[in-house]
């Protein structure tokens, strides 16, 4: 019973069944190959034996025919004179046939030499000739000649009989070998076919139906049918999968029940908002106010009190808004610190007045256990007729535009949407088109900001691109770089920056240059070859260039970018990580790639001297960077007191407006000439003295 149970458990596995069937088929195939090979050799031996026996039988027949010819010629010679030459030729031919039989291995004589009728054949021929010539004509001699001829014929017949018997024996052996071969091949083939048929039967009868039923369950789940029954399967693999699917089905069903609510606060979520607003505007008439509410500096709440307290605060704000507006409105949490509101404007002039009331109401303190928390909100408002509410997402996008206007206006206020906000968004789109003309109209230029080394006297600048728009004036890189990436012009812009910067850099011997790279450039095929060729054309060795990438690259998830960076580093370029220390992404990238330099985010530097914790954060970031063998650049050195703190923390390079703003290419050599004269060093020493 135990053995049977163990056997059943073993073959309850699809893997075991398939591997066992394939192994058995492979074994039987090898057996069939071995049997075929073995029997082929045996058949070859039988064939050779049959051929040999056939040749011997043919020689025996020819020998018997020669004996008959000799006897007939002898009879003619006894009856008439002459013909001795014919007898001699026949005797010679007969002797040749005897030689062939001997060489084939045929036993010619089975008795003593005295009984051999073919012994002394020339004497027998001589006696016949003597009788023909009349020299001797005795009846005794003639009788002896005839008796010898008869013995020769009888002996030849015996040889023929034995040769034919040997041939028949060889033929029988050949037939038996062929039959045995056929029998073994058929038997092995039948067993193999039986195993194949059993495997096919198992697949068709058991495995495929189970997999079809499993596929049906998966398809039902994929189509959203969470009430489908996940059956139990005997196959181990499908059984494990069915258990997982059943767990997934139950969890998904539970999630579906929560799909229209925010799990942290129990408020309606974005999906519920869209569904409820769709029903509300479909049956309603008049106008509605759509609002997007954002909690100002919500990150500080999470940092100070924890995320649980943050979720509790969100729920309290949502409840206060709902209580203020009444049951006819829809209030939903659509983001971590964002709410969406839809309010019928029946009896109200517009939504901005209601939004102002919400702003005032939220300013009242909230109780979070032992803490009383005061927060403010920023709001964007869109008033719209019910007939225009078909695209709710578009309405919310307009409210988002108004919300960002509130943020720009200092927060803690509400702003109504107007078309100028959409026009500003349109300006961003226009920039994408104008940027292409900027190449042709020579509106782009390069400027360079010095980087000062604290450990050696190497001179270095960072290349920065600038765009002077004919109508908008100077457009900041933070605006037109994203525009270039959105419009697909980033590769072209990056190539222009590299060519222009290297052309300027070629005029500055013994200096280093930092170039900022976009993730789009790194993912562009052929970028490494392009950069290397530009360096060759300008006569610049790769080790004089630092290539800066930001943590937004996420190289641990971008295989092509990682391969490109590794190739560039192998070619001699040095790689720097910009904005280091801003979050987990930076730390993750440091684990994925060995950077030569880390550029600290300016947020780590700007609060030095004001917040004691910022010094600890700075030192931790620098220590981490130096631990992996990287140089550390502190950006944002705008005041003298920042020099001492960053140098004491271990920064190897400093950069900022305290030293210099970005300067034109023609001013670079003059700037460093002044540095060599000690002007900038005097500023640094003055800053250190102020810190002391």
XYZ file of C-alpha atoms in Angstrom:
692
model
C 0.000 0.000 0.000
C 2.828 2.378 0.890
C 4.701 1.515 -2.306
C 1.591 2.129 -4.354
C 1.014 5.463 -2.647
C 4.637 6.464 -3.174
C 4.422 5.485 -6.846
C 1.244 7.499 -7.248
C 2.793 10.580 -5.666
C 5.820 10.311 -7.914
C 3.766 10.123 -11.124
C 1.412 12.839 -9.965
C 4.083 15.221 -11.205
C 3.879 16.422 -14.808
C 7.642 16.805 -14.864
C 8.177 13.190 -13.726
C 5.747 11.859 -16.303
C 7.250 13.702 -19.223
C 10.856 13.029 -18.241
C 10.127 9.324 -17.655
C 8.368 8.952 -21.004
C 11.126 10.771 -22.881
C 13.834 8.782 -21.088
C 12.099 5.471 -21.926
C 11.636 6.464 -25.571
C 15.295 7.508 -25.782
C 16.379 4.173 -24.215
C 14.264 2.135 -26.632
C 15.624 4.150 -29.526
C 19.159 3.327 -28.420
C 18.209 -0.352 -28.089
C 16.752 -0.266 -31.598
C 19.943 1.331 -32.859
C 22.071 -1.337 -31.134
C 19.919 -4.206 -32.462
C 20.034 -2.793 -35.976
C 23.796 -2.378 -35.824
C 24.380 -5.866 -34.424
C 22.098 -7.585 -36.901
C 23.553 -5.601 -39.776
C 26.980 -7.028 -38.985
C 25.502 -10.576 -38.754
C 23.649 -10.118 -42.030
C 26.840 -8.935 -43.695
C 28.595 -12.148 -42.603
C 25.697 -14.280 -43.889
C 25.724 -12.366 -47.163
C 29.463 -12.920 -47.593
C 29.002 -16.624 -46.822
C 26.161 -16.888 -49.379
C 28.207 -15.125 -52.040
C 31.139 -17.419 -51.362
C 28.951 -20.554 -51.424
C 27.324 -19.386 -54.666
C 30.745 -18.862 -56.244
C 31.864 -22.332 -55.138
C 28.663 -23.889 -56.505
C 29.171 -22.104 -59.809
C 32.772 -23.351 -59.999
C 31.539 -26.871 -59.176
C 28.989 -26.660 -61.982
C 31.668 -25.506 -64.388
C 33.934 -28.317 -63.180
C 31.176 -30.905 -63.754
C 30.558 -29.490 -67.231
C 34.283 -29.797 -68.010
C 34.267 -33.449 -66.850
C 31.275 -34.158 -69.132
C 33.061 -32.557 -72.068
C 36.157 -34.677 -71.379
C 34.073 -37.841 -71.202
C 32.293 -37.014 -74.479
C 35.601 -36.188 -76.175
C 37.052 -39.488 -74.868
C 34.121 -41.419 -76.323
C 34.637 -39.726 -79.651
C 38.365 -40.479 -79.475
C 37.764 -44.149 -78.784
C 35.542 -44.350 -81.833
C 37.773 -42.500 -84.256
C 41.321 -41.465 -84.714
C 42.764 -38.039 -84.196
C 41.659 -35.285 -81.842
C 44.508 -35.494 -79.336
C 44.801 -31.679 -79.194
C 41.177 -31.339 -78.087
C 41.717 -33.852 -75.281
C 44.815 -32.030 -74.141
C 42.957 -28.687 -74.039
C 40.073 -30.222 -72.105
C 42.496 -31.759 -69.625
C 44.184 -28.426 -69.099
C 40.775 -26.711 -68.598
C 39.760 -29.421 -66.173
C 42.939 -28.914 -64.222
C 42.199 -25.155 -64.057
C 38.732 -25.846 -62.674
C 40.228 -28.091 -60.036
C 42.578 -25.252 -59.053
C 39.680 -22.812 -58.660
C 37.789 -25.239 -56.463
C 40.829 -25.759 -54.268
C 41.430 -21.989 -53.932
C 37.787 -21.461 -52.882
C 38.298 -23.810 -49.944
C 36.314 -26.705 -51.431
C 37.456 -30.113 -50.217
C 38.114 -31.906 -53.500
C 39.262 -35.325 -52.364
C 37.866 -37.183 -49.443
C 39.931 -40.355 -49.896
C 43.499 -41.451 -50.534
C 45.474 -40.486 -53.588
C 44.928 -43.922 -55.046
C 41.184 -43.357 -55.189
C 41.571 -39.968 -56.880
C 40.151 -40.292 -60.411
C 41.828 -37.065 -61.446
C 45.337 -38.118 -60.362
C 47.804 -38.553 -63.203
C 45.340 -37.019 -65.697
C 47.979 -36.684 -68.412
C 48.530 -40.475 -68.365
C 44.787 -40.964 -68.844
C 44.878 -38.662 -71.838
C 47.923 -40.509 -73.194
C 46.082 -43.843 -73.010
C 43.142 -42.362 -74.919
C 45.509 -40.997 -77.581
C 47.249 -44.370 -77.831
C 43.929 -46.080 -78.453
C 43.080 -43.445 -81.086
C 46.409 -43.978 -82.868
C 45.969 -47.773 -82.818
C 49.069 -48.422 -80.830
C 47.074 -50.129 -78.180
C 43.609 -51.371 -78.707
C 43.118 -53.940 -76.056
C 39.692 -54.289 -74.526
C 41.186 -54.035 -71.053
C 42.652 -50.613 -71.734
C 39.405 -49.328 -73.191
C 37.484 -50.630 -70.205
C 39.926 -48.951 -67.823
C 39.580 -45.648 -69.654
C 35.781 -45.822 -69.577
C 35.793 -46.812 -65.918
C 37.988 -43.878 -65.057
C 35.764 -41.529 -67.011
C 32.750 -42.834 -65.108
C 34.572 -42.323 -61.798
C 35.441 -38.804 -62.769
C 31.809 -38.036 -63.632
C 30.613 -39.538 -60.360
C 33.194 -37.626 -58.357
C 32.292 -34.375 -60.118
C 28.639 -34.986 -59.320
C 29.532 -35.499 -55.667
C 31.413 -32.194 -55.655
C 28.449 -30.413 -57.265
C 26.058 -31.905 -54.705
C 28.232 -30.779 -51.791
C 28.686 -27.274 -53.286
C 24.957 -26.857 -53.831
C 24.275 -28.104 -50.298
C 26.690 -25.525 -48.904
C 24.980 -22.810 -50.944
C 21.562 -23.853 -49.683
C 22.876 -23.836 -46.120
C 24.301 -20.327 -46.600
C 21.026 -19.150 -48.157
C 19.078 -20.597 -45.230
C 21.406 -18.805 -42.799
C 20.927 -15.539 -44.703
C 17.138 -15.896 -44.624
C 17.242 -16.729 -40.910
C 19.409 -13.659 -40.197
C 17.036 -11.405 -42.135
C 14.049 -12.853 -40.288
C 15.731 -12.415 -36.914
C 16.618 -8.798 -37.784
C 13.052 -8.070 -38.834
C 11.668 -9.681 -35.716
C 13.944 -7.719 -33.356
C 13.335 -4.416 -35.161
C 9.586 -4.974 -35.210
C 9.533 -5.984 -31.534
C 11.626 -2.998 -30.424
C 9.655 -0.649 -32.674
C 6.358 -1.940 -31.335
C 7.498 -1.433 -27.748
C 8.670 2.092 -28.616
C 5.383 2.873 -30.339
C 3.519 1.481 -27.362
C 5.423 3.808 -25.025
C 4.809 6.762 -27.367
C 1.115 5.934 -27.597
C 0.873 5.619 -23.819
C 2.607 9.004 -23.435
C 0.287 10.565 -26.035
C -2.707 9.012 -24.343
C -1.596 10.434 -21.003
C -1.062 13.850 -22.590
C -4.373 13.836 -24.478
C -6.447 12.209 -21.748
C -5.002 13.741 -18.596
C -2.451 16.518 -19.100
C -3.985 18.623 -21.889
C -7.536 18.617 -20.462
C -6.140 19.727 -17.103
C -4.144 22.481 -18.739
C -7.193 23.574 -20.764
C -9.238 23.815 -17.597
C -6.421 25.746 -15.933
C -6.202 28.065 -18.954
C -9.942 28.602 -18.777
C -9.660 29.608 -15.131
C -6.785 31.971 -15.937
C -8.735 33.489 -18.830
C -11.739 34.016 -16.610
C -9.586 35.740 -13.994
C -7.961 37.883 -16.675
C -11.418 38.934 -17.861
C -12.324 39.988 -14.334
C -14.507 37.026 -13.384
C -13.601 36.636 -9.742
C -16.432 34.162 -9.113
C -14.850 31.447 -11.256
C -14.277 28.111 -9.517
C -10.643 27.057 -9.316
C -10.783 23.253 -9.252
C -8.342 20.878 -7.615
C -5.853 19.163 -9.924
C -4.010 15.874 -9.475
C -0.885 17.059 -11.228
C 1.493 18.508 -8.668
C 2.446 21.573 -10.715
C -1.136 22.470 -11.568
C -2.215 21.792 -8.017
C 0.339 24.293 -6.705
C -0.742 26.813 -9.349
C -4.414 26.303 -8.562
C -3.745 27.006 -4.888
C -1.966 30.227 -5.838
C -4.776 31.192 -8.202
C -7.380 30.557 -5.540
C -5.436 32.767 -3.147
C -5.155 35.413 -5.865
C -8.883 35.138 -6.640
C -9.828 35.655 -3.018
C -7.425 38.571 -2.622
C -8.550 40.126 -5.897
C -12.149 39.810 -4.837
C -11.299 41.553 -1.601
C -9.396 44.219 -3.541
C -12.331 44.644 -5.896
C -14.496 45.400 -2.915
C -11.994 48.101 -1.988
C -11.391 49.286 -5.554
C -13.640 52.276 -5.088
C -12.211 53.417 -1.757
C -8.903 54.636 -0.416
C -7.643 51.936 1.989
C -5.918 54.369 4.357
C -8.818 56.760 4.882
C -11.885 54.938 3.573
C -12.614 57.900 1.284
C -13.663 57.417 -2.365
C -10.696 57.124 -4.720
C -10.162 58.441 -8.258
C -12.052 55.581 -9.847
C -15.025 56.105 -7.563
C -14.841 59.861 -8.202
C -15.049 59.405 -11.962
C -17.909 56.926 -11.709
C -19.961 58.984 -9.248
C -19.349 62.278 -11.028
C -20.271 60.657 -14.338
C -23.624 59.602 -12.898
C -24.139 62.971 -11.174
C -23.513 65.075 -14.280
C -25.475 62.691 -16.506
C -28.732 63.226 -14.602
C -28.105 66.719 -13.309
C -28.472 70.100 -14.907
C -26.891 73.478 -14.428
C -23.254 74.034 -13.486
C -20.714 72.192 -11.380
C -17.541 73.275 -9.651
C -14.584 70.926 -9.959
C -11.804 71.457 -7.438
C -8.395 69.935 -6.861
C -7.075 70.389 -3.307
C -3.408 69.887 -2.390
C -2.107 69.928 1.187
C 0.793 72.361 1.459
C 4.100 70.844 2.598
C 2.459 67.535 3.374
C 5.871 65.870 3.275
C 6.776 67.669 6.485
C 3.740 66.152 8.190
C 4.834 62.655 7.213
C 8.413 63.362 8.240
C 7.477 64.891 11.597
C 4.589 62.697 12.667
C 4.824 59.593 10.496
C 2.812 58.311 7.537
C 0.058 56.913 9.726
C -0.534 60.377 11.168
C -0.410 61.768 7.635
C -3.139 59.371 6.486
C -5.195 60.280 9.549
C -4.819 63.977 8.733
C -5.922 63.370 5.142
C -9.042 61.621 6.414
C -9.789 64.507 8.804
C -9.396 67.101 6.041
C -11.637 65.086 3.718
C -14.245 64.788 6.445
C -14.143 68.525 7.151
C -14.535 69.375 3.479
C -17.406 66.914 3.132
C -19.137 68.346 6.215
C -18.726 71.883 4.836
C -20.095 71.125 1.368
C -22.864 68.678 2.256
C -23.938 65.306 0.931
C -24.629 66.491 -2.602
C -20.896 66.895 -3.345
C -18.345 64.202 -4.189
C -15.022 64.341 -2.307
C -12.321 61.811 -3.188
C -8.674 61.223 -2.391
C -6.917 61.069 -5.752
C -3.308 61.210 -4.525
C -1.174 61.082 -1.444
C -2.063 64.648 -0.488
C -4.601 65.550 -3.176
C -8.387 65.633 -3.208
C -10.824 66.017 -6.066
C -14.179 67.672 -5.433
C -17.273 67.932 -7.593
C -19.969 70.291 -6.280
C -23.290 71.219 -7.910
C -23.523 75.022 -8.042
C -27.256 75.184 -7.435
C -27.883 78.404 -5.490
C -24.205 79.449 -5.700
C -22.616 82.006 -7.994
C -19.306 80.242 -8.607
C -16.908 77.720 -7.162
C -14.097 80.098 -6.165
C -16.119 81.478 -3.225
C -16.756 77.953 -1.960
C -13.067 77.144 -2.434
C -12.085 80.153 -0.334
C -14.366 78.877 2.443
C -12.615 75.503 2.226
C -9.196 77.179 2.511
C -10.349 79.053 5.609
C -11.941 75.954 7.151
C -8.840 73.817 6.706
C -6.673 76.385 8.482
C -8.397 75.465 11.761
C -6.222 73.060 13.845
C -6.603 69.296 13.555
C -6.117 66.969 16.525
C -3.747 64.064 15.931
C -3.796 62.394 19.319
C -1.604 64.452 21.610
C -0.694 66.872 18.808
C -2.618 69.795 17.348
C -1.615 70.284 13.724
C -2.255 73.351 11.599
C -1.999 72.975 7.841
C -2.978 74.962 4.762
C -4.165 73.897 1.347
C -3.841 75.177 -2.207
C -6.724 74.785 -4.607
C -7.549 74.943 -8.290
C -11.156 75.504 -9.380
C -13.004 74.979 -12.674
C -16.649 75.972 -13.167
C -18.312 74.041 -15.974
C -21.792 73.252 -17.269
C -23.089 69.709 -16.964
C -23.206 69.279 -20.754
C -19.442 69.933 -20.928
C -18.499 67.353 -18.286
C -18.022 64.428 -20.643
C -14.231 64.314 -20.223
C -13.712 64.414 -16.467
C -9.947 63.898 -16.799
C -9.691 66.987 -18.994
C -11.612 69.026 -16.415
C -9.276 67.812 -13.658
C -6.255 68.729 -15.799
C -7.556 72.276 -15.992
C -8.070 72.294 -12.230
C -4.462 71.076 -11.862
C -3.264 74.057 -13.901
C -5.122 76.367 -11.548
C -3.717 74.497 -8.548
C -0.134 75.063 -9.705
C -0.954 78.729 -10.127
C -1.965 78.737 -6.433
C 1.359 77.114 -5.562
C 3.231 79.804 -7.488
C 1.216 82.500 -5.718
C 2.465 81.385 -2.316
C 0.080 78.536 -1.430
C -2.793 78.743 1.097
C -5.177 80.097 -1.530
C -7.581 79.084 -4.285
C -7.254 80.018 -7.947
C -9.892 79.769 -10.654
C -8.876 78.359 -14.007
C -8.666 80.728 -16.928
C -7.562 80.225 -20.476
C -4.213 81.951 -19.927
C -3.101 78.927 -17.935
C -3.787 76.742 -20.931
C -1.916 79.278 -23.016
C 1.089 78.930 -20.734
C 0.902 75.213 -21.286
C 0.685 75.930 -24.988
C 3.831 78.029 -24.659
C 5.634 74.957 -23.401
C 4.481 73.101 -26.486
C 5.574 76.018 -28.677
C 9.021 75.889 -27.118
C 9.385 72.382 -28.439
C 8.827 73.655 -31.974
C 10.950 76.808 -31.554
C 13.858 74.772 -30.234
C 14.338 73.182 -33.639
C 14.696 76.656 -35.174
C 17.192 77.612 -32.478
C 19.809 75.378 -34.099
C 19.447 77.029 -37.479
C 19.268 80.604 -36.144
C 22.264 80.320 -33.825
C 20.254 81.050 -30.691
C 22.131 78.509 -28.550
C 25.430 79.177 -26.856
C 27.684 77.550 -24.283
C 28.824 79.022 -20.965
C 31.211 77.497 -18.452
C 31.167 77.514 -14.648
C 34.496 76.908 -12.892
C 34.961 73.981 -10.518
C 37.673 74.441 -7.887
C 39.726 71.528 -6.612
C 40.576 71.423 -2.905
C 43.173 68.658 -3.315
C 45.260 69.712 -6.341
C 45.709 72.554 -8.823
C 43.764 70.993 -11.712
C 41.567 73.558 -13.453
C 38.077 72.492 -14.502
C 34.833 73.944 -15.864
C 31.336 72.581 -16.346
C 29.755 73.158 -19.761
C 26.246 74.626 -19.596
C 23.953 75.370 -22.535
C 21.929 78.582 -22.795
C 19.073 79.568 -25.145
C 18.126 83.160 -25.889
C 14.655 83.038 -27.403
C 13.897 85.971 -29.737
C 10.554 86.620 -28.003
C 10.813 85.032 -24.556
C 14.373 86.067 -23.816
C 16.627 83.722 -21.858
C 14.879 80.354 -21.466
C 16.302 78.359 -18.528
C 17.654 74.868 -19.221
C 15.142 73.486 -16.720
C 12.483 74.523 -19.232
C 13.944 73.745 -22.649
C 15.814 70.525 -21.772
C 12.529 68.739 -20.899
C 11.052 70.301 -24.042
C 13.898 68.799 -26.079
C 13.309 65.388 -24.515
C 9.562 65.558 -25.170
C 10.016 66.643 -28.799
C 12.725 64.109 -29.678
C 15.378 66.811 -30.162
C 17.488 65.778 -27.179
C 19.904 63.700 -29.241
C 20.449 66.560 -31.681
C 20.807 69.075 -28.846
C 23.217 66.781 -27.028
C 25.370 66.397 -30.141
C 25.424 70.174 -30.622
C 26.475 70.704 -27.000
C 29.266 68.127 -27.266
C 30.667 69.492 -30.539
C 30.498 73.101 -29.341
C 31.918 72.415 -25.896
C 34.793 70.310 -27.249
C 35.607 72.978 -29.839
C 36.001 75.507 -27.002
C 37.739 73.013 -24.738
C 40.358 72.249 -27.369
C 41.684 75.801 -26.807
C 42.269 75.181 -23.085
C 45.185 72.789 -22.548
C 45.734 71.093 -19.187
C 42.119 71.579 -18.103
C 39.225 69.221 -17.383
C 35.654 69.567 -18.621
C 32.343 68.298 -17.193
C 29.561 67.509 -19.655
C 25.973 66.802 -18.625
C 24.369 63.853 -20.395
C 20.669 63.199 -20.797
C 19.295 59.673 -20.305
C 17.990 59.948 -23.868
C 21.551 60.358 -25.173
C 22.835 57.329 -23.295
C 20.079 55.181 -24.736
C 20.721 56.374 -28.291
C 22.497 53.805 -30.435
C 25.951 54.901 -31.532
C 26.401 57.578 -28.854
C 29.696 56.121 -27.585
C 31.206 56.099 -31.065
C 30.008 59.646 -31.716
C 31.543 60.988 -28.492
C 34.848 59.207 -29.067
C 35.055 60.500 -32.645
C 34.390 64.062 -31.462
C 37.256 63.737 -28.979
C 39.551 62.482 -31.726
C 38.558 65.302 -34.062
C 39.263 67.855 -31.316
C 42.459 66.151 -30.141
C 41.114 65.701 -26.593
C 41.952 62.539 -24.625
C 38.899 60.994 -22.923
C 40.423 61.151 -19.413
C 40.061 64.956 -19.464
C 36.270 64.676 -19.607
C 33.779 64.041 -16.809
C 30.391 62.829 -18.052
C 27.628 63.730 -15.586
C 24.418 61.713 -15.260
C 21.565 62.246 -12.814
C 19.793 59.745 -10.593
C 16.725 60.064 -12.819
C 18.617 57.792 -15.221
C 17.886 54.754 -12.971
C 20.638 52.689 -14.539
C 19.834 49.681 -12.392
C 16.665 49.335 -14.520
C 18.179 50.611 -17.777
C 20.445 47.968 -19.240
C 21.423 49.946 -22.346
C 22.423 53.010 -20.312
C 24.492 50.861 -17.951
C 26.276 49.172 -20.861
C 26.947 52.557 -22.456
C 28.402 53.977 -19.232
C 30.611 50.905 -18.768
C 31.872 51.251 -22.346
C 32.568 54.967 -21.918
C 34.456 54.316 -18.681
C 36.469 51.580 -20.405
C 37.341 54.052 -23.175
C 38.842 56.382 -20.551
C 36.012 58.815 -19.807
C 35.260 59.531 -16.156
C 31.677 59.268 -14.961
C 30.051 61.538 -12.369
C 26.704 61.153 -10.586
C 24.904 64.485 -10.302
C 22.409 65.379 -7.543
C 23.864 62.710 -5.259
C 22.275 62.250 -1.850
C 18.702 63.137 -2.726
C 17.183 59.727 -2.147
C 17.254 55.991 -2.476
C 17.781 56.129 -6.237
C 21.262 57.605 -5.765
C 22.235 54.872 -3.321
C 20.886 52.201 -5.634
C 22.901 53.584 -8.557
C 26.103 53.602 -6.498
C 25.622 49.877 -5.956
C 25.063 49.274 -9.663
C 27.959 51.309 -11.081
C 31.362 52.557 -9.911
C 31.291 56.319 -10.325
C 34.465 58.397 -10.396
C 32.783 61.459 -8.904
C 29.683 62.371 -6.895
C 28.163 65.851 -7.188
C 26.213 66.615 -4.029
C 22.747 68.005 -4.530
C 22.724 71.717 -3.706
C 19.925 71.078 -1.167
C 22.548 69.385 1.049
C 24.697 72.527 0.981
C 22.319 75.476 1.077
C 21.099 74.867 4.678
C 24.584 74.524 6.225
C 25.003 76.889 9.151
C 21.232 77.146 9.653
C 20.208 73.579 10.397
C 22.610 71.407 12.489
C 21.079 68.256 11.024
C 22.115 69.349 7.535
C 25.788 69.081 8.523
C 25.292 65.474 9.612
C 23.481 64.643 6.365
C 26.244 66.287 4.323
C 29.006 64.436 6.158
C 27.178 61.121 5.758
C 26.799 61.643 2.007
C 30.454 62.657 1.601
C 31.652 59.710 3.687
C 29.636 57.314 1.567
C 30.993 58.777 -1.677
C 34.617 58.759 -0.478
C 34.187 55.193 0.790
C 33.568 53.989 -2.782
C 36.630 55.904 -3.996
C 34.832 58.801 -5.661
C 35.647 62.485 -5.710
C 32.994 64.738 -4.153
C 31.850 68.053 -5.640
C 29.772 70.435 -3.523
C 27.497 72.586 -5.694
C 25.732 75.754 -4.637
C 28.643 77.423 -2.827
C 27.056 80.864 -2.790
C 28.438 82.249 0.486
C 31.807 82.195 2.192
C 30.668 80.284 5.286
C 29.790 77.244 3.149
C 33.415 76.700 2.162
C 34.682 75.631 5.541
C 31.814 73.241 6.246
C 32.082 71.485 2.897
C 35.870 71.208 3.024
C 35.840 69.865 6.571
C 33.213 67.310 5.548
C 35.689 65.959 2.968
C 34.526 67.522 -0.307
C 37.288 67.453 -2.911
C 35.824 70.114 -5.244
C 33.673 73.223 -4.800
C 31.448 75.021 -7.302
C 29.078 77.947 -6.987
C 28.340 81.620 -7.427
C 30.693 82.541 -4.587
C 33.541 81.645 -6.924
C 31.941 82.523 -10.245
C 28.751 82.509 -12.233
C 28.858 80.721 -15.588
C 31.137 82.678 -17.897
C 31.604 82.896 -21.643
C 34.211 80.746 -23.371
C 36.461 83.744 -24.017
C 36.643 84.527 -20.287
C 37.755 81.094 -19.078
C 41.506 81.479 -19.493
C 41.437 84.950 -17.957
C 39.463 83.685 -14.988
C 41.958 80.938 -14.195
C 44.833 83.344 -14.741
C 43.371 85.413 -11.896
C 43.030 82.232 -9.828
C 46.686 81.494 -10.415
C 47.463 85.014 -9.231
C 45.729 84.201 -5.942
C 42.600 86.357 -6.229
C 40.122 83.540 -5.803
C 42.226 81.809 -3.197
C 42.166 85.010 -1.176
C 38.378 84.894 -1.306
C 38.400 81.321 -0.072
C 40.764 82.153 2.777
C 38.556 85.097 3.700
C 35.594 82.709 3.830
C 37.477 80.319 6.089
C 38.415 83.160 8.368
C 34.777 84.180 8.647
C 33.835 80.616 9.591
C 36.545 80.552 12.243
